[in-house]
């Protein structure tokens, strides 16, 4: 699938296996989510624009590339997407952060929006939407719809685990969005949870039930 990257890096696979383990506690879980976001972000941000700037080394003055402007926005889908933000900010500390609050209805599994705040001007930024879980794809599609309605154009979506159904739904709805997935799992169960998955990402990151 064009615009879809599924990671098979051993470090990412190893850390995802630790996330899956039900014995992994909140502290370790949170740290792993951040580390995986950094590893995925390193690849997902390889096309950030550069500009040559003048730098004086101890030996001479040279023109050398740096990331152009403050062009990045990280937009986590609340709550669980928050867990990935610091991992990306470690790479690009000057990025702006937006928030999209969505929760899935427990019966219909449809997303409901409860909060949205995006950095402006959003049109000129590369936007990285984060959510560890891409299950039915409803939340991801709604978040990207919303960002586009507000003028966002260059959008990347990062999730740690995806179900085939969600990946296909997001890709079909937004073929222009570059999608990065840590691991593609087998399927959704009758409650629209990813199998084998890791359970409820928000609860495991924030220690709730
Ligand atoms: C989870 C997860 C995604 C969504 C994925 O959030 O973090 O946002 O479900 O499911 P989907 O692809 O079927 O839409 P949840 O609704 O449980 O909210 P939370 O992050 O506040 O726990
Ligand atoms: N949201 C989660 O947190 N986990 C799933 O498996 C599906 C949706």
CSV table of C-alpha atoms and ligand atoms in Angstrom, one decimal:
chain,number,residue,atom,x,y,z
A,1,UNK,CA,0.0,0.0,0.0
A,2,UNK,CA,1.4,3.4,-1.0
A,3,UNK,CA,2.0,5.8,1.9
A,4,UNK,CA,1.9,3.0,4.5
A,5,UNK,CA,5.0,2.0,6.4
A,6,UNK,CA,4.9,-1.1,8.6
A,7,UNK,CA,8.1,-1.2,10.8
A,8,UNK,CA,9.9,-4.5,11.1
A,9,UNK,CA,12.9,-3.1,13.1
A,10,UNK,CA,14.0,-5.5,15.8
A,11,UNK,CA,14.1,-2.8,18.5
A,12,UNK,CA,10.5,-1.8,17.8
A,13,UNK,CA,9.3,-5.4,17.7
A,14,UNK,CA,11.0,-6.2,21.0
A,15,UNK,CA,9.5,-3.2,22.7
A,16,UNK,CA,6.0,-3.9,21.3
A,17,UNK,CA,6.3,-7.4,22.8
A,18,UNK,CA,7.0,-5.9,26.2
A,19,UNK,CA,4.0,-3.7,25.8
A,20,UNK,CA,1.8,-6.7,25.0
A,21,UNK,CA,2.8,-8.5,28.2
A,22,UNK,CA,0.0,-8.0,30.8
A,23,UNK,CA,2.6,-8.1,33.6
A,24,UNK,CA,4.2,-4.8,32.2
A,25,UNK,CA,3.2,-2.1,34.7
A,26,UNK,CA,2.3,1.5,34.1
A,27,UNK,CA,5.8,3.1,34.5
A,28,UNK,CA,7.4,0.7,32.1
A,29,UNK,CA,4.5,0.8,29.7
A,30,UNK,CA,4.7,4.6,29.5
A,31,UNK,CA,8.5,4.6,29.0
A,32,UNK,CA,8.2,1.9,26.2
A,33,UNK,CA,5.4,3.9,24.4
A,34,UNK,CA,7.7,7.0,24.4
A,35,UNK,CA,10.7,5.0,23.2
A,36,UNK,CA,8.8,3.4,20.4
A,37,UNK,CA,7.4,6.8,19.3
A,38,UNK,CA,11.0,8.1,19.1
A,39,UNK,CA,12.2,5.2,17.0
A,40,UNK,CA,9.2,5.5,14.7
A,41,UNK,CA,9.5,9.3,14.6
A,42,UNK,CA,13.1,9.0,13.4
A,43,UNK,CA,11.9,7.3,10.2
A,44,UNK,CA,8.6,9.2,9.9
A,45,UNK,CA,10.4,12.6,9.9
A,46,UNK,CA,13.0,11.7,7.4
A,47,UNK,CA,11.4,14.1,4.8
A,48,UNK,CA,11.4,17.2,7.1
A,49,UNK,CA,12.5,20.2,5.0
A,50,UNK,CA,16.0,21.5,5.6
A,51,UNK,CA,17.6,24.9,5.0
A,52,UNK,CA,21.3,25.8,4.9
A,53,UNK,CA,22.4,28.1,7.7
A,54,UNK,CA,25.7,29.8,8.3
A,55,UNK,CA,27.7,28.2,11.2
A,56,UNK,CA,31.2,29.0,12.4
A,57,UNK,CA,33.1,25.9,13.3
A,58,UNK,CA,36.4,26.3,15.3
A,59,UNK,CA,38.1,26.2,11.9
A,60,UNK,CA,36.0,28.1,9.4
A,61,UNK,CA,32.5,29.4,8.5
A,62,UNK,CA,30.3,27.0,6.5
A,63,UNK,CA,26.8,26.7,5.2
A,64,UNK,CA,25.2,23.6,6.8
A,65,UNK,CA,21.7,22.2,6.9
A,66,UNK,CA,19.2,22.6,9.8
A,67,UNK,CA,15.5,21.8,10.0
A,68,UNK,CA,13.7,24.7,8.3
A,69,UNK,CA,11.6,26.9,10.6
A,70,UNK,CA,9.2,25.7,13.3
A,71,UNK,CA,7.1,23.7,10.9
A,72,UNK,CA,6.1,20.6,12.9
A,73,UNK,CA,2.9,20.0,14.9
A,74,UNK,CA,2.4,16.9,17.0
A,75,UNK,CA,-1.3,16.2,17.5
A,76,UNK,CA,-2.1,13.3,19.9
A,77,UNK,CA,-5.6,11.8,19.9
A,78,UNK,CA,-6.6,11.9,23.6
A,79,UNK,CA,-6.0,10.1,25.8
A,80,UNK,CA,-3.6,7.4,24.6
A,81,UNK,CA,-1.9,9.4,21.9
A,82,UNK,CA,-0.5,11.7,24.6
A,83,UNK,CA,1.8,8.8,25.6
A,84,UNK,CA,3.7,9.2,22.3
A,85,UNK,CA,4.2,13.0,22.4
A,86,UNK,CA,7.4,13.2,24.5
A,87,UNK,CA,9.0,10.5,22.3
A,88,UNK,CA,8.6,12.8,19.3
A,89,UNK,CA,9.4,16.0,21.1
A,90,UNK,CA,12.7,14.4,22.1
A,91,UNK,CA,13.5,14.6,18.3
A,92,UNK,CA,12.0,18.0,17.5
A,93,UNK,CA,11.8,20.0,20.8
A,94,UNK,CA,10.5,23.1,19.0
A,95,UNK,CA,7.4,21.3,17.6
A,96,UNK,CA,4.0,22.8,18.6
A,97,UNK,CA,1.4,20.4,20.2
A,98,UNK,CA,-2.3,20.3,19.3
A,99,UNK,CA,-4.9,18.0,21.0
A,100,UNK,CA,-7.9,16.2,19.6
A,101,UNK,CA,-10.1,14.6,22.3
A,102,UNK,CA,-12.0,11.5,21.0
A,103,UNK,CA,-13.5,8.6,22.8
A,104,UNK,CA,-15.1,5.5,21.4
A,105,UNK,CA,-18.7,4.7,22.3
A,106,UNK,CA,-18.5,1.4,24.1
A,107,UNK,CA,-21.5,0.0,22.2
A,108,UNK,CA,-21.3,1.4,18.7
A,109,UNK,CA,-17.4,1.9,18.7
A,110,UNK,CA,-18.0,5.2,16.9
A,111,UNK,CA,-15.7,8.1,17.9
A,112,UNK,CA,-17.1,11.1,19.8
A,113,UNK,CA,-15.2,14.4,19.9
A,114,UNK,CA,-14.9,16.3,23.2
A,115,UNK,CA,-11.9,18.6,22.7
A,116,UNK,CA,-9.9,20.1,19.9
A,117,UNK,CA,-7.2,22.7,19.8
A,118,UNK,CA,-4.7,22.9,17.0
A,119,UNK,CA,-1.6,25.2,16.6
A,120,UNK,CA,-1.9,27.9,14.0
A,121,UNK,CA,-1.3,28.4,11.1
A,122,UNK,CA,-1.9,24.7,10.6
A,123,UNK,CA,-1.7,24.9,6.8
A,124,UNK,CA,2.1,25.4,6.8
A,125,UNK,CA,3.0,22.6,9.2
A,126,UNK,CA,3.9,19.0,8.9
A,127,UNK,CA,1.3,17.4,11.2
A,128,UNK,CA,2.1,14.2,13.1
A,129,UNK,CA,-1.1,12.6,14.5
A,130,UNK,CA,-0.3,10.1,17.3
A,131,UNK,CA,-2.5,7.2,18.7
A,132,UNK,CA,-1.0,3.9,19.8
A,133,UNK,CA,-4.0,2.0,18.6
A,134,UNK,CA,-5.6,2.0,15.1
A,135,UNK,CA,-8.5,-0.4,15.7
A,136,UNK,CA,-11.6,0.2,13.6
A,137,UNK,CA,-10.0,3.3,12.3
A,138,UNK,CA,-13.0,5.5,13.3
A,139,UNK,CA,-11.0,7.7,15.6
A,140,UNK,CA,-8.1,8.1,13.2
A,141,UNK,CA,-10.4,9.0,10.3
A,142,UNK,CA,-12.4,11.5,12.4
A,143,UNK,CA,-9.1,13.2,13.6
A,144,UNK,CA,-7.7,13.5,10.1
A,145,UNK,CA,-11.1,14.8,8.8
A,146,UNK,CA,-11.0,17.4,11.5
A,147,UNK,CA,-7.5,18.5,10.8
A,148,UNK,CA,-8.2,18.8,7.1
A,149,UNK,CA,-11.4,20.9,7.8
A,150,UNK,CA,-9.1,23.3,9.7
A,151,UNK,CA,-6.7,23.5,6.7
A,152,UNK,CA,-4.1,20.8,7.6
A,153,UNK,CA,-2.5,19.4,4.5
A,154,UNK,CA,0.7,17.5,5.1
A,155,UNK,CA,-0.5,14.9,7.6
A,156,UNK,CA,1.3,11.8,9.0
A,157,UNK,CA,-0.4,9.3,11.3
A,158,UNK,CA,1.6,7.1,13.7
A,159,UNK,CA,0.2,4.2,15.6
A,160,UNK,CA,2.1,1.4,17.4
A,161,UNK,CA,-0.4,-1.4,16.7
A,162,UNK,CA,-3.0,-1.5,13.9
A,163,UNK,CA,-5.7,-3.9,12.9
A,164,UNK,CA,-5.9,-4.7,9.2
A,165,UNK,CA,-9.5,-3.2,9.2
A,166,UNK,CA,-8.4,0.1,10.7
A,167,UNK,CA,-5.4,0.5,8.5
A,168,UNK,CA,-7.5,-0.1,5.4
A,169,UNK,CA,-10.2,2.3,6.5
A,170,UNK,CA,-7.8,5.1,7.2
A,171,UNK,CA,-5.9,4.6,4.0
A,172,UNK,CA,-9.1,4.4,1.9
A,173,UNK,CA,-10.5,7.6,3.6
A,174,UNK,CA,-7.2,9.5,3.4
A,175,UNK,CA,-4.9,8.0,0.8
A,176,UNK,CA,-2.7,11.2,0.9
A,177,UNK,CA,-1.9,10.6,4.6
A,178,UNK,CA,1.4,8.8,5.3
A,179,UNK,CA,0.7,6.1,7.8
A,180,UNK,CA,3.3,4.6,10.1
A,181,UNK,CA,2.5,1.4,12.0
A,182,UNK,CA,4.8,-0.4,14.5
A,183,UNK,CA,3.1,-3.8,14.0
A,184,UNK,CA,0.1,-5.0,12.0
A,185,UNK,CA,-1.9,-7.4,14.2
A,186,UNK,CA,-4.3,-10.2,13.3
A,187,UNK,CA,-7.8,-8.8,13.7
A,188,UNK,CA,-10.4,-7.1,15.9
A,189,UNK,CA,-12.5,-9.0,18.4
A,190,UNK,CA,-16.3,-8.6,18.9
A,191,UNK,CA,-15.6,-5.6,21.2
A,192,UNK,CA,-13.4,-3.9,18.5
A,193,UNK,CA,-10.3,-4.6,20.5
A,194,UNK,CA,-7.1,-5.5,18.6
A,195,UNK,CA,-5.9,-9.1,18.9
A,196,UNK,CA,-3.5,-10.0,20.2
A,197,UNK,CA,-3.0,-6.3,20.9
A,198,UNK,CA,-2.1,-4.9,24.3
A,199,UNK,CA,-5.5,-4.2,25.8
A,200,UNK,CA,-6.7,-0.7,26.5
A,201,UNK,CA,-3.8,1.6,25.7
A,202,UNK,CA,-5.2,4.6,27.6
A,203,UNK,CA,-5.8,2.6,30.7
A,204,UNK,CA,-2.4,1.0,30.6
A,205,UNK,CA,-0.6,4.4,30.1
A,206,UNK,CA,-2.6,6.2,32.7
A,207,UNK,CA,-3.1,3.4,35.2
A,208,UNK,CA,-6.9,3.6,35.0
A,209,UNK,CA,-9.4,0.7,34.5
B,1,LIG,C1,-8.7,4.1,21.9
B,1,LIG,C2,-7.4,4.4,21.2
B,1,LIG,C3,-7.8,5.1,20.0
B,1,LIG,C4,-9.1,4.4,19.7
B,1,LIG,C5,-8.9,3.4,18.6
B,1,LIG,O1,-9.2,5.2,22.6
B,1,LIG,O2,-6.5,5.2,21.9
B,1,LIG,O3,-8.0,6.5,20.1
B,1,LIG,O4,-9.5,3.7,20.9
B,1,LIG,O5,-10.1,2.8,18.2
B,1,LIG,P1,-10.7,3.0,16.8
B,1,LIG,O6,-9.7,2.8,15.8
B,1,LIG,O7,-11.7,1.8,16.8
B,1,LIG,O8,-11.4,4.3,16.7
B,1,LIG,P2,-10.4,5.2,23.5
B,1,LIG,O9,-11.7,5.5,22.8
B,1,LIG,O10,-10.5,3.9,24.3
B,1,LIG,O11,-10.2,6.5,24.5
B,1,LIG,P3,-9.0,6.7,25.5
B,1,LIG,O12,-7.8,6.9,24.8
B,1,LIG,O13,-9.5,8.0,26.2
B,1,LIG,O14,-9.0,5.6,26.5
B,2,LIG,N1,-8.3,0.9,21.8
B,2,LIG,C1,-7.4,0.3,22.6
B,2,LIG,O1,-6.9,1.0,23.5
B,2,LIG,N2,-7.1,-1.0,22.4
B,2,LIG,C2,-7.7,-1.7,21.4
B,2,LIG,O2,-7.3,-2.9,21.2
B,2,LIG,C3,-8.6,-1.1,20.6
B,2,LIG,C4,-8.9,0.2,20.8
